[in-house]
Coordinates of C-alpha atoms in Angstrom, one line a residue:
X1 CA 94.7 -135.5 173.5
X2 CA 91.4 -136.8 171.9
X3 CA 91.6 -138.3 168.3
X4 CA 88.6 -139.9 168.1
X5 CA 84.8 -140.1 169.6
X6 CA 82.8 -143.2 170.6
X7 CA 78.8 -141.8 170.4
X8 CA 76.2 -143.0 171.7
X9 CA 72.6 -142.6 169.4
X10 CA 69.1 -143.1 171.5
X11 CA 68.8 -140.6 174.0
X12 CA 71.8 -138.3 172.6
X13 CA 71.4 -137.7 169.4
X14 CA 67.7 -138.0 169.1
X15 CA 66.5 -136.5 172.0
X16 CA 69.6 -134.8 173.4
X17 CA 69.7 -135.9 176.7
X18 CA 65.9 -136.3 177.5
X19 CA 65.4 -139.8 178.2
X20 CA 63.1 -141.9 175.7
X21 CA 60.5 -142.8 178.3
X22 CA 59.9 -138.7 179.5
X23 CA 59.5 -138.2 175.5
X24 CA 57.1 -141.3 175.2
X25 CA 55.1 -140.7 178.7
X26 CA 54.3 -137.3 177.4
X27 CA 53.4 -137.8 174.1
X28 CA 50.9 -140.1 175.5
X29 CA 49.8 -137.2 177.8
X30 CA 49.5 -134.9 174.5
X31 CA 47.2 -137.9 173.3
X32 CA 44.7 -138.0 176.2
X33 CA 46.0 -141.3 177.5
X34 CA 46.7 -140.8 181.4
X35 CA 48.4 -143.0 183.4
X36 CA 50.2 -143.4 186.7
X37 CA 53.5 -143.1 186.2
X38 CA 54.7 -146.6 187.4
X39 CA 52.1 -147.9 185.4
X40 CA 53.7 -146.5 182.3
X41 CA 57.0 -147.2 183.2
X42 CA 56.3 -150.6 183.6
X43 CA 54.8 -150.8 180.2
X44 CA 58.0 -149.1 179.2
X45 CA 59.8 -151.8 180.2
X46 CA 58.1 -154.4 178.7
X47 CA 58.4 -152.6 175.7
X48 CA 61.9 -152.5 175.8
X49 CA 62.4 -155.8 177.0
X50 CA 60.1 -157.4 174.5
X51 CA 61.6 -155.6 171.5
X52 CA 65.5 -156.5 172.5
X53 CA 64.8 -160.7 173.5
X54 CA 62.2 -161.3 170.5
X55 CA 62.5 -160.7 166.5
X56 CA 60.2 -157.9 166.2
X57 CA 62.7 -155.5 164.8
X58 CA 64.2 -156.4 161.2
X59 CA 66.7 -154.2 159.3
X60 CA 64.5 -152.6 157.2
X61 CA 62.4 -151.0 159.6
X62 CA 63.1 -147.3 159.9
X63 CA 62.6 -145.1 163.0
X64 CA 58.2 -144.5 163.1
X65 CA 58.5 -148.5 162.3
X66 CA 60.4 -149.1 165.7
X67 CA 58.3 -146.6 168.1
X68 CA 55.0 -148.3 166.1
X69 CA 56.0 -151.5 167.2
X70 CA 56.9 -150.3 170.6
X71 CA 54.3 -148.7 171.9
X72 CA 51.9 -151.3 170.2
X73 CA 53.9 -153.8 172.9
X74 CA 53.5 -150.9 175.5
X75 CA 49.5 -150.8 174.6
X76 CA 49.4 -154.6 175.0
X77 CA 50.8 -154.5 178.5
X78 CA 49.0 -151.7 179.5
X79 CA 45.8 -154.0 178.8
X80 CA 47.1 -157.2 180.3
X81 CA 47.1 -155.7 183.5
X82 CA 44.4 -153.8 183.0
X83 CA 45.7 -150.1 183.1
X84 CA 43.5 -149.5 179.9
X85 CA 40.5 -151.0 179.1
X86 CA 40.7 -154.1 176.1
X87 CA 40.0 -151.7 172.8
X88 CA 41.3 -151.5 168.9
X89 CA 44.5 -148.8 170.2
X90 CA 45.8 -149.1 166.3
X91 CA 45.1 -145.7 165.6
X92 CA 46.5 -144.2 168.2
X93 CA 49.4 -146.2 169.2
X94 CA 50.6 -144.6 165.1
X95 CA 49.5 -141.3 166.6
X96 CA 51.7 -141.4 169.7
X97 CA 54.2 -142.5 167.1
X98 CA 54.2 -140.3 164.9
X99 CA 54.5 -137.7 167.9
X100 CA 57.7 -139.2 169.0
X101 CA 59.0 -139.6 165.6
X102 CA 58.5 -135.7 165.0
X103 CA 60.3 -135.0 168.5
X104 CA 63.3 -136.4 166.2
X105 CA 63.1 -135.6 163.8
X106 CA 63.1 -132.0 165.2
X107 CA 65.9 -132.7 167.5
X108 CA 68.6 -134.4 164.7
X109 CA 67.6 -131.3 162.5
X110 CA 69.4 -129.4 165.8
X111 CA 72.1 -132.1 166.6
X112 CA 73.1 -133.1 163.2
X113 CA 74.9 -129.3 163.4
X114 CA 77.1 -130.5 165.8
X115 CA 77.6 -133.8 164.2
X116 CA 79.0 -131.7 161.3
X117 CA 81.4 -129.8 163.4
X118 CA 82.3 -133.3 165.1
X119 CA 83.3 -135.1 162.1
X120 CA 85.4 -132.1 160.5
X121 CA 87.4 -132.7 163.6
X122 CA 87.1 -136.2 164.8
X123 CA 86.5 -139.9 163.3
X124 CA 83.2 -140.8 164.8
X125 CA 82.2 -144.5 165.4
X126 CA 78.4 -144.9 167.2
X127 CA 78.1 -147.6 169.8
X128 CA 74.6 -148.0 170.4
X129 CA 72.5 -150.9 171.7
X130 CA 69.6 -151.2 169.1
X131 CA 67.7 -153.8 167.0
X132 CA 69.6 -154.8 164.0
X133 CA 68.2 -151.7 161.7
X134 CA 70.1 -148.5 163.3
X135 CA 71.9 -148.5 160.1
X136 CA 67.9 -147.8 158.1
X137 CA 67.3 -145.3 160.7
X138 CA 70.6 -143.0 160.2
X139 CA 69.8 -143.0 156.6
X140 CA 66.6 -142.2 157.0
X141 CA 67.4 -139.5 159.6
X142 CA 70.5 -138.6 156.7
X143 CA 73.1 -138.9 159.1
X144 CA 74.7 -142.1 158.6
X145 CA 77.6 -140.2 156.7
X146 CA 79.1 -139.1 160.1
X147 CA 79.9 -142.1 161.5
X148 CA 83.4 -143.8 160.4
X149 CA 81.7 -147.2 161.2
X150 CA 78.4 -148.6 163.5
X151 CA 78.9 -151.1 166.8
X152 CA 75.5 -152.3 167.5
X153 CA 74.7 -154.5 170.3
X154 CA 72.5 -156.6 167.9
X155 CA 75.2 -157.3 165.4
X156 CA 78.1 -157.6 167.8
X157 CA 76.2 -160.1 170.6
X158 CA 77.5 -157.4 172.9
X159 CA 75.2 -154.8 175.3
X160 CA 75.9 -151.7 177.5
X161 CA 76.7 -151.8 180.1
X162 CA 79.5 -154.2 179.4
X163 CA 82.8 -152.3 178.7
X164 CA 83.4 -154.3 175.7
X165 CA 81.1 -152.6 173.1
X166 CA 83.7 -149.5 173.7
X167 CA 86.4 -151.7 173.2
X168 CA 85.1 -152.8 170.3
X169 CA 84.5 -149.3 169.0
X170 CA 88.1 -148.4 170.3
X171 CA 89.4 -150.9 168.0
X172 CA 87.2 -149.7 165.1
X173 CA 89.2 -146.2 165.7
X174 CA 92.3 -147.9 166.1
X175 CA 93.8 -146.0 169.2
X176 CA 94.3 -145.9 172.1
X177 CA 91.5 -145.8 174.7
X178 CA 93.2 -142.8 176.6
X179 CA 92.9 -141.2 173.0
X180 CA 89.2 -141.8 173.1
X181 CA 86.3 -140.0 174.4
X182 CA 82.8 -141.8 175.0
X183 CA 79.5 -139.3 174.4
X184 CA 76.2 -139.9 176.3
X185 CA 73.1 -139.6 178.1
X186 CA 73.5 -142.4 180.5
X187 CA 75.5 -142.2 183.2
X188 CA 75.3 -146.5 183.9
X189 CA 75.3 -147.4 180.4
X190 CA 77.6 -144.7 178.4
X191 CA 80.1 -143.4 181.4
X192 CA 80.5 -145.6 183.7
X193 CA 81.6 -148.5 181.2
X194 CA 83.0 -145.8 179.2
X195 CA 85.5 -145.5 181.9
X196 CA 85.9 -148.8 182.7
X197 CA 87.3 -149.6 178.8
X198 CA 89.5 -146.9 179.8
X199 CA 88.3 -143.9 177.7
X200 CA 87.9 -140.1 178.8
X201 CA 83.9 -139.2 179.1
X202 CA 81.4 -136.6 178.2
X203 CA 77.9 -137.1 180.1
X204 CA 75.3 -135.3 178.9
X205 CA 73.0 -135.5 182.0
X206 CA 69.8 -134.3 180.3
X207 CA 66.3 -134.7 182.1
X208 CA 67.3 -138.7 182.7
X209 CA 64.3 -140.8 184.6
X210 CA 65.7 -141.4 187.8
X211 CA 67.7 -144.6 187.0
X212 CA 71.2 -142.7 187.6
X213 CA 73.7 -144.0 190.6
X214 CA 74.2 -142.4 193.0
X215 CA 77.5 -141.5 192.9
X216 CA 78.2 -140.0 189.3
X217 CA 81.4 -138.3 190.0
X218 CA 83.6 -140.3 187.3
X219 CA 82.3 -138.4 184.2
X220 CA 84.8 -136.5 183.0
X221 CA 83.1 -133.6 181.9
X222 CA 79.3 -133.1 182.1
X223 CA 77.0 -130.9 179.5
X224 CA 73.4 -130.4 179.8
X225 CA 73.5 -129.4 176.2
X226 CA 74.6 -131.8 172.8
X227 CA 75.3 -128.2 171.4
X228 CA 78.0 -127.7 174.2
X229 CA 80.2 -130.3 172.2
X230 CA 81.5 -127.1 169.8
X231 CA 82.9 -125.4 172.8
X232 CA 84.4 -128.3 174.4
X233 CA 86.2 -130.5 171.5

């Protein structure tokens, strides 16, 4: 018997179930900017890398303030290593941002439907690993009002893929963990430690980017679809 979810945000909610790089790799392809692909996910990388060891992020930065910031630290690898030739990018690193920002936009106008049908049903707590300022973004994006409480791996000290940031939200729900269920798009960060805190999971196994195991059989249910939630809880 679920009583209570345990969601994840980036790559779920805002995307549902495309990973972030796919939506960044081709809004740069809708902006003219071509690149291998290992070129661009290295840059990725770096990007993420940069953004969750270094105080670029504060908590007043909303969502376009994040992907501005991110793809200006893509841009900068990109020209390091010489991928892109040493230029003023500012322009269009907001253009590419804007692009991604609109992507969801678009999709939370979709999701935020099932969020509704979720929390009629369910307490909700989101366990995301983000920069200090998910709490700005889900008010910007009006959806904060869903979530019973926020475990963020910048306020907590804790990342997926340890098992304890669903702990911590377990304990934020005050169940059990067999009581819980753990929501998201990545099978190594979401399910697999989702299991391991000893909650039932829901993978949705969108167009991910090829950093999956293997062997995914320990998802409890899988969706291809966020809107598939309705028909399963």
């Amino acid at each position: 018997m679920i009583k209570g979810i345990l969601l994840d945000y980036g790559g779920t909610i805002d995307t549902n179930g495309l990973h972030w790089g796919a939506v960044l790799l081709n809004a740069y392809k809708r902006n003219n900017v071509q690149l291998a692909e290992q070129a661009f996910r290295d840059a990725y990388i770096f990007g993420e890398y940069s953004l969750a060891t270094m105080p670029l992020i504060n908590p007043a930065h909303n969502f376009l303030g994040v992907l501005e910031i991110k793809i200006g630290k893509q841009f900068e690898y990109l020209m390091l290593h010489h991928f892109l030739p040493e230029a003023d990018y500012s322009f269009l690193i907001k253009k590419i941002a804007a692009d991604c920002n609109e992507v969801a936009v678009n999709t939370i106008t979709e999701t935020s439907k099932v969020l509704t049908y979720l929390y009629n049903k369910y307490p909700i707590v989101l366990v995301s690993n983000f920069y200090g300022n998910i709490q700005t973004v889900l008010e910007s994006f009006r959806i904060i009002h869903f979530f019973k409480t926020i475990v963020e791996s910048a306020v907590v000290g804790v990342r997926k893929p340890n098992p304890a940031i669903f702990s911590l939200g377990v304990e934020c729900l005050q169940l059990r963990p067999e009581e819980c269920v753990v929501i998201g798009d990545s099978y190594s960060k979401d399910i697999a430690p989702g299991n391991q805190a000893g909650c039932n999971t829901i993978w949705l196994n969108g167009m991910g980017w090829g950093d999956d195991p293997e062997d995914t059989s320990k998802a409890n249910i899988i969706i291809s679809n966020f809107n598939e939630l309705e028909r399963i809880l």
